[in-house]
Short mmCIF file of C-alpha atoms in Angstrom, two decimals:
data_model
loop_
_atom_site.label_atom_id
_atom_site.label_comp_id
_atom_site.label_asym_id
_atom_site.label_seq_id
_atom_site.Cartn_x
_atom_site.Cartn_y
_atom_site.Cartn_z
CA UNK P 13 -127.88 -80.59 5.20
CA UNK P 14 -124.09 -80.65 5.35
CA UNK P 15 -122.41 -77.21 6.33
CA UNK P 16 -118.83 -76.74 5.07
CA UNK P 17 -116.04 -76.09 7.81
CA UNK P 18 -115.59 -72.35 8.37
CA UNK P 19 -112.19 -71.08 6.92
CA UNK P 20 -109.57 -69.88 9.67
CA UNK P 21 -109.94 -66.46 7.78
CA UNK P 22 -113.62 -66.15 8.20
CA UNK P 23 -113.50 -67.25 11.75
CA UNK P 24 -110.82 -64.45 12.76
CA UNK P 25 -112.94 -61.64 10.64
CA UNK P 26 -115.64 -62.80 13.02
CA UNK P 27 -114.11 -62.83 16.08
CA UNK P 28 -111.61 -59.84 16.02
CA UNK P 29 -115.13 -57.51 14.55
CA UNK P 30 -116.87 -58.80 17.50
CA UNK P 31 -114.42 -58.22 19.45
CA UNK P 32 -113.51 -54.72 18.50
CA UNK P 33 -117.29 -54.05 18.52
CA UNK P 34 -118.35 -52.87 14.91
CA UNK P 35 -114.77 -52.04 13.56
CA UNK P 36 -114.54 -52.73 9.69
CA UNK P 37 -112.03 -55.21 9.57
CA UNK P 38 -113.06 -58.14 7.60
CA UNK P 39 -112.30 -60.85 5.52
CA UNK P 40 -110.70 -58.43 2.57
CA UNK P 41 -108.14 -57.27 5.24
CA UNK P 42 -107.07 -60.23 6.17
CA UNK P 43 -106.84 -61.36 3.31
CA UNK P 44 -104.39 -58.68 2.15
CA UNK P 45 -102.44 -59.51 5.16
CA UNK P 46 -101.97 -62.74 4.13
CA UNK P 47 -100.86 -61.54 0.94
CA UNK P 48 -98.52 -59.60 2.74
CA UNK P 49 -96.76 -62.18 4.99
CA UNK P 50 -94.94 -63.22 1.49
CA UNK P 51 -92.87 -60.05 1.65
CA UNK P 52 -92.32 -61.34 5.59
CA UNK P 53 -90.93 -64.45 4.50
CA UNK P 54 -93.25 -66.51 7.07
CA UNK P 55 -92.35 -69.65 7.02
CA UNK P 56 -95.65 -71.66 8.19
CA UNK P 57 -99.32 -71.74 6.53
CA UNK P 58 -100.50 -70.98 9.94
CA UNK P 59 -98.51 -67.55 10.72
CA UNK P 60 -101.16 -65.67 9.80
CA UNK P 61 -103.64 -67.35 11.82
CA UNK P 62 -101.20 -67.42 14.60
CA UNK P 63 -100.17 -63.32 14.07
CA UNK P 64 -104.01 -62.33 14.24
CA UNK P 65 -104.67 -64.72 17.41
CA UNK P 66 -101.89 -62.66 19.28
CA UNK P 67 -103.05 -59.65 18.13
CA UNK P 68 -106.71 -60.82 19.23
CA UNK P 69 -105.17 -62.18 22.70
CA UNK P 70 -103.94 -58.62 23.34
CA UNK P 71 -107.10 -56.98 23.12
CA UNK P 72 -109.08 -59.52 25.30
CA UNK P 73 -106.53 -59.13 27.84
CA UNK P 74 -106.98 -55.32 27.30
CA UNK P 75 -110.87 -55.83 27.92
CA UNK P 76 -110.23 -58.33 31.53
CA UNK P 77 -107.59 -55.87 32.94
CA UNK P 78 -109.30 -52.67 32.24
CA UNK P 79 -112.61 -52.82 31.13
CA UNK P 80 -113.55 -49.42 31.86
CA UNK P 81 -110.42 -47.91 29.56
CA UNK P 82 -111.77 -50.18 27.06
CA UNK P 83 -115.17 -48.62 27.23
CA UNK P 84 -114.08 -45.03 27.13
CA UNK P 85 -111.07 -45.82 24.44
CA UNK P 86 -110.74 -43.63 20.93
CA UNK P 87 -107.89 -45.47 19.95
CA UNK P 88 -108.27 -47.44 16.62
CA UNK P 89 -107.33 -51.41 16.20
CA UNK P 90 -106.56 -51.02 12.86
CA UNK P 91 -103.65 -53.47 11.82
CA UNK P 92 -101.98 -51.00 9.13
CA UNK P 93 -98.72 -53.17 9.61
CA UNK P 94 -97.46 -56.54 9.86
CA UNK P 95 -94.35 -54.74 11.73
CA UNK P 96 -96.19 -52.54 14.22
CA UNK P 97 -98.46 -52.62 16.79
CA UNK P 98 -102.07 -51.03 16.60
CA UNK P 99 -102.83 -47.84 18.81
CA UNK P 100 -105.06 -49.93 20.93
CA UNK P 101 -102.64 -52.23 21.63
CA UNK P 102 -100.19 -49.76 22.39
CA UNK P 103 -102.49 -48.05 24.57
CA UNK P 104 -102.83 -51.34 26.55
CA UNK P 105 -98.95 -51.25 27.37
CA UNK P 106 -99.64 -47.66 28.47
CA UNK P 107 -101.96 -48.90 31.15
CA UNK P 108 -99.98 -52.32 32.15
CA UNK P 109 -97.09 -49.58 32.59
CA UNK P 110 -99.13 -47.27 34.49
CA UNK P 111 -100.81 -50.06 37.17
CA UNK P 112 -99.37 -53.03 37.02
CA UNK P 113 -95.51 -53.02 35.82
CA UNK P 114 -92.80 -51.82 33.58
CA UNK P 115 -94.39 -51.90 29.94
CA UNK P 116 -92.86 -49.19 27.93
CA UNK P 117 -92.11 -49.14 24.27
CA UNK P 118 -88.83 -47.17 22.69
CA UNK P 119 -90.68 -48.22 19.36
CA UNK P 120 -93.73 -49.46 17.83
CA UNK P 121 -92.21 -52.49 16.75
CA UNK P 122 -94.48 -55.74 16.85
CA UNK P 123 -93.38 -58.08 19.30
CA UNK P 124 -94.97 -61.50 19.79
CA UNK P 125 -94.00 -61.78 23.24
CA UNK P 126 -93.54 -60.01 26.62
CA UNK P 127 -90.16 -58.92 27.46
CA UNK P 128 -89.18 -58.34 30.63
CA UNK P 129 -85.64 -56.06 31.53
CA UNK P 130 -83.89 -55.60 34.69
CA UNK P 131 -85.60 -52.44 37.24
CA UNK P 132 -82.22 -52.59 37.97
CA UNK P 133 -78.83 -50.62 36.79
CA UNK P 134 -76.76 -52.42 34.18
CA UNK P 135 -73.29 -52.16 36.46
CA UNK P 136 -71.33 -53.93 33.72
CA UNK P 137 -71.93 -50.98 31.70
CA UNK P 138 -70.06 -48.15 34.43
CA UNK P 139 -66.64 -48.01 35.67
CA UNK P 140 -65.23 -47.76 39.21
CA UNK P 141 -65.45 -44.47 39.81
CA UNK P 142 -69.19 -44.06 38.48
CA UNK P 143 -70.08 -47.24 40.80
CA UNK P 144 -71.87 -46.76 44.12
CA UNK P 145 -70.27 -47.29 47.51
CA UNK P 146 -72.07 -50.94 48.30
CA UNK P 147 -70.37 -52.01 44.92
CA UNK P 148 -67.05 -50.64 46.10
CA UNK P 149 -67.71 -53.05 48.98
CA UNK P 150 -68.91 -55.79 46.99
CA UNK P 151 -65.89 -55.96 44.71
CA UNK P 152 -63.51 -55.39 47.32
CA UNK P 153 -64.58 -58.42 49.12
CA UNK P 154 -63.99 -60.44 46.27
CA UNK P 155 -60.67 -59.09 44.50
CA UNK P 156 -57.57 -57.81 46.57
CA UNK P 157 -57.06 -54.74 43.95
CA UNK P 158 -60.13 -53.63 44.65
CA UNK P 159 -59.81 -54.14 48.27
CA UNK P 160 -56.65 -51.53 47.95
CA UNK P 161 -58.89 -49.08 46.21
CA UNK P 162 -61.37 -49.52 48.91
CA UNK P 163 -59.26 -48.38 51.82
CA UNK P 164 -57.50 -45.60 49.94
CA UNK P 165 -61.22 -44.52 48.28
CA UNK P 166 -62.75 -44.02 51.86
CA UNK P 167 -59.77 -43.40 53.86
CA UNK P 168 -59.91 -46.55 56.08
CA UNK P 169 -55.89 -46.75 56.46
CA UNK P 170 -54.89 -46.96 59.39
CA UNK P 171 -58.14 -47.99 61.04
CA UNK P 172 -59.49 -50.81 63.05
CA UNK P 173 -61.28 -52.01 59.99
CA UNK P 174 -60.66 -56.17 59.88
CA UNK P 175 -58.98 -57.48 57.18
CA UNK P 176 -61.69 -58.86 54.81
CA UNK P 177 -62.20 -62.97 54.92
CA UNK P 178 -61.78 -64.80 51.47
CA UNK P 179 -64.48 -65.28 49.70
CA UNK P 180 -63.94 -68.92 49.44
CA UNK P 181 -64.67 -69.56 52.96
CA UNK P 182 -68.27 -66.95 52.89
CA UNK P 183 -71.87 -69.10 51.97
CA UNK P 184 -74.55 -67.89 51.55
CA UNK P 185 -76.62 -69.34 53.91
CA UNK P 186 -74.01 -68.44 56.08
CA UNK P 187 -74.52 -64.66 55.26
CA UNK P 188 -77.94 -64.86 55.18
CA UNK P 189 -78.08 -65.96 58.66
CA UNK P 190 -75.85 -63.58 59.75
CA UNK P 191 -77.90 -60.71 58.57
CA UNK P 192 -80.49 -61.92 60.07
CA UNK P 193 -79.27 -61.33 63.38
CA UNK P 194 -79.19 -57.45 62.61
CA UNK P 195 -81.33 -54.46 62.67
CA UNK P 196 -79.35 -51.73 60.98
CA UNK P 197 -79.91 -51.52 57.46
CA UNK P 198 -77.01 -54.64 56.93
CA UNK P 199 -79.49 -57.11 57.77
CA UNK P 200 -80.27 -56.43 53.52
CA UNK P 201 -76.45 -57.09 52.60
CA UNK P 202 -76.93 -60.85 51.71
CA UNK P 203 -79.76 -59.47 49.14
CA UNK P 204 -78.25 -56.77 47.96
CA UNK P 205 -75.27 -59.44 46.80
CA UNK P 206 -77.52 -61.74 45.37
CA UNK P 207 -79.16 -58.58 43.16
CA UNK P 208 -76.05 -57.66 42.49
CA UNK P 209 -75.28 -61.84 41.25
CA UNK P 210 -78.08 -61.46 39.13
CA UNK P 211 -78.69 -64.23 42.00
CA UNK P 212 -82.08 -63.08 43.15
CA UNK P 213 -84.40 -65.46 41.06
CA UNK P 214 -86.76 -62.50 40.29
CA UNK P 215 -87.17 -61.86 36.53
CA UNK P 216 -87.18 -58.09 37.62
CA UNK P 217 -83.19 -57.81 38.50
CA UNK P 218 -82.11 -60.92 37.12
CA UNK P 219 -82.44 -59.72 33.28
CA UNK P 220 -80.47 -57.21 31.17
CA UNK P 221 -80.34 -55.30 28.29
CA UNK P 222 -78.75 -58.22 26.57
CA UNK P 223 -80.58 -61.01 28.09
CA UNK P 224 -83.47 -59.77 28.67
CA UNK P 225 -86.88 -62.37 29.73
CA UNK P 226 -89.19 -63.22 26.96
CA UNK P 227 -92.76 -64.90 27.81
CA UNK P 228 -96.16 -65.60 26.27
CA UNK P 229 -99.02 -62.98 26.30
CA UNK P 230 -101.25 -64.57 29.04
CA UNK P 231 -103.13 -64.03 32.02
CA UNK P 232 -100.75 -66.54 34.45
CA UNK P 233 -97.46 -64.10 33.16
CA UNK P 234 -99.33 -60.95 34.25
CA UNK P 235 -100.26 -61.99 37.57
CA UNK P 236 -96.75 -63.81 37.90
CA UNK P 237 -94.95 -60.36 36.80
CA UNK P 238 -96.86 -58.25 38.69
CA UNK P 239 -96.21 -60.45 42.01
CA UNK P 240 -92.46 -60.18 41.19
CA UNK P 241 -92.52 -56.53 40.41
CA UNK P 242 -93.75 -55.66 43.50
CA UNK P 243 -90.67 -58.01 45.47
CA UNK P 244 -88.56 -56.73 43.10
CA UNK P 245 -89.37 -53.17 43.81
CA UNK P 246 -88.54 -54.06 47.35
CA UNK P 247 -85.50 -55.84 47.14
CA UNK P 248 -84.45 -52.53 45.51
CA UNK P 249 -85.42 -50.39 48.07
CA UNK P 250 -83.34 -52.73 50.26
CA UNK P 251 -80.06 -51.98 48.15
CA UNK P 252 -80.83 -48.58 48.23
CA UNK P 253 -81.25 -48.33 51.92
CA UNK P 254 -77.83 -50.09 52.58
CA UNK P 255 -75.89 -48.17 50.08
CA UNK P 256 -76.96 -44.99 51.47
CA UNK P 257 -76.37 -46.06 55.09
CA UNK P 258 -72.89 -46.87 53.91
CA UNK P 259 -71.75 -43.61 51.99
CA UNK P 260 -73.31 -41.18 54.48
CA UNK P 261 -70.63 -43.15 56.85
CA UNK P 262 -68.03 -44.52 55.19
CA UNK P 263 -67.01 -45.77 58.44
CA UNK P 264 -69.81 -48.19 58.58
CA UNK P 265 -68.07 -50.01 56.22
CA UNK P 266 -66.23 -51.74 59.12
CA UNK P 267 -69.25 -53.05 60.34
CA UNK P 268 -70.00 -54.65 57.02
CA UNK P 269 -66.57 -56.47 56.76
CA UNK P 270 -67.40 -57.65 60.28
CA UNK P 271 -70.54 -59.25 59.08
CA UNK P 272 -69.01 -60.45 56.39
CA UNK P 273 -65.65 -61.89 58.37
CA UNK P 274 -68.98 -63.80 60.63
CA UNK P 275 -70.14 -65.61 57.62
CA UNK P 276 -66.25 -67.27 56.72
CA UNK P 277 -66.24 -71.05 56.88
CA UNK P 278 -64.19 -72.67 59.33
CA UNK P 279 -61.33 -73.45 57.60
CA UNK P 280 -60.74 -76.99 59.59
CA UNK P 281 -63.95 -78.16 58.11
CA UNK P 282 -63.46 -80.90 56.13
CA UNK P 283 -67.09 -80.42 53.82
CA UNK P 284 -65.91 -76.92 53.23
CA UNK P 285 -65.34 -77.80 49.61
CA UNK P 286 -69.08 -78.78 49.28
CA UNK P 287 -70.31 -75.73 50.51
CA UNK P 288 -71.80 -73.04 48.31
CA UNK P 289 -69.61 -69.89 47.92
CA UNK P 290 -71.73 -66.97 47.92
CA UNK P 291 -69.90 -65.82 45.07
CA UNK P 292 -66.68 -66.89 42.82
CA UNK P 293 -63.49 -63.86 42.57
CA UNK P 294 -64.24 -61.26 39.70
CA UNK P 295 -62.06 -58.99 38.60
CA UNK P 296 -62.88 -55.43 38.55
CA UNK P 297 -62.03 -55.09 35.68
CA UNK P 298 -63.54 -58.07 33.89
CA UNK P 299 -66.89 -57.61 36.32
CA UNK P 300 -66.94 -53.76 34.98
CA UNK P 301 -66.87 -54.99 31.28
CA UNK P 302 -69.20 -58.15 31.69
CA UNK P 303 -66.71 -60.82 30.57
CA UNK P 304 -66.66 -62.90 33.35
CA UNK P 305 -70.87 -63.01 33.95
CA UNK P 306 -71.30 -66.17 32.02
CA UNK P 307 -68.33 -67.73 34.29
CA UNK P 308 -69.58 -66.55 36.96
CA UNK P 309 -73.12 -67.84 36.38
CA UNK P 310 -71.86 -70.96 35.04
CA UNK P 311 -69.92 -71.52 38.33
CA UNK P 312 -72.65 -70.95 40.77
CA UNK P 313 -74.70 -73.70 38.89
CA UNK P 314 -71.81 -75.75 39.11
CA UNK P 315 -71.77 -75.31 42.80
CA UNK P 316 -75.30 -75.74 43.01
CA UNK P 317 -75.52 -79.06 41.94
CA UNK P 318 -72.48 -80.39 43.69
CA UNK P 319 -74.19 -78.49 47.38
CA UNK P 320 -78.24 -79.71 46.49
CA UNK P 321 -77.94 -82.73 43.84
#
């Protein structure tokens, strides 16, 4: 006897009510969802199959990460929008927030992927004054105003503090190895730049607001972004740790440029100009108001390339 090919609508009524273990959502429902996509102005015969296979992804992920929630959970899967997310689903971020990583939601607007923003503060967004004392140090080592502001700031006139090297002649490697040698809390200065760079190649601190990272609903991405949380959170504590070290004392600051004076390039080498700057000069001003990230970004690639291949 031949048997006719299951539609793609009866197959998701019978796999999101087994799923959801006896809720009444069937064929009628989906159905009137796809009636609804219309208004949505979906442009593929297969968004509706591919809307209710996300929606269906969530909750099996929901069941393999926390089974016993699952088991003990009131919360309805009801799809009563096209625009917003069920209360189970919902409730799922609540527990990826809770145990695994930053999940919350300012709205309960759908969204077909997960997005990832930075643990970290926006600096772009705050002006000298509201910026902490390791970004003082930062900028000054990379823009001669800003150096000015630095000394007068902290009240370093007059001091033994070195005159900082140009940032030209810093890698790096260079700083990296220097801080290495260290057991105060500037062994974490080379980090703390590269979080500050948006340099650290951990989705945690290298998104923003505007940028933030977008992947696919999957078991790899939680286990990947749970991994980097947990560095992430670290690297932070690391940039805390310094900063603090350095405005309890201002005068540690010395030490700093000291480190940083260790990592210059000698300036009679003739590959200097293929060596990787550890970063490019920003102005304050520019840094403070985010025009010159792309540059900057843009730059380091540049660099990269001509240093690696």
């Amino acid at each position: 006897m031949h048997h006719s090919k299951p539609s793609q609508l009866h197959c998701l009524s019978q796999g999101l009510s087994g799923l959801t273990e006896g809720t009444k959502f069937h064929s009628e429902r989906l159905e009137w969802l796809a009636q609804a996509q219309n208004q949505y102005q979906a442009t593929s015969p297969d968004w509706l199959f591919s809307h209710i296979k996300l929606r269906l992804t969530l909750l099996e992920l929901y069941q393999d990460y926390f089974p016993y929630q699952w088991q003990h959970s009131t919360k309805s899967t009801e799809v009563v929008s096209l625009e917003s997310h069920t209360e189970r689903e919902l409730e799922f971020f609540d527990l990826l927030d809770e145990f695994r990583f930053p999940c919350e939601r300012a709205c309960e607007e759908f969204y077909d992927s997960l997005v990832v923003y930075a643990i970290k503060p926006d600096w772009t967004e705050l002006s000298w004054d509201e910026l902490d004392c390791l970004l003082h140090c930062y900028l000054a080592l990379t823009d001669e105003f800003c150096w000015e502001q630095l000394v007068k700031v902290y009240q370093l006139e007059g001091s033994d503090l070195q005159r900082s090297a140009s940032v030209k002649k810093v890698t790096a490697e260079r700083l990296k190895n220097e801080c290495d040698k260290l057991n105060s809390p500037l062994r974490y200065l080379a980090e703390a730049f590269n979080l500050i760079e948006y340099n650290s190649d951990n989705v945690w601190i290298d998104s923003n607001d505007m940028d933030p990272f977008n992947c696919e609903w999957c078991h790899e991405n939680i286990e990947h972004l749970t991994q980097e949380y947990e560095t992430a959170k670290v690297a932070v504590e690391h940039f805390n740790a310094l900063n603090d070290w350095l405005s309890t004392n201002p005068e540690r600051i010395k030490a700093l440029v000291r480190v940083w004076n260790a990592a210059a390039n000698d300036p009679d080498n003739p590959y200097q100009q293929l060596e990787l700057p550890l970063v490019t000069t920003i102005n304050s001003t520019d840094f403070v108001r985010g025009e010159r990230l792309r540059e900057f970004r843009e730059t380091r690639r540049h660099y990269e390339q001509l240093v690696y291949g």
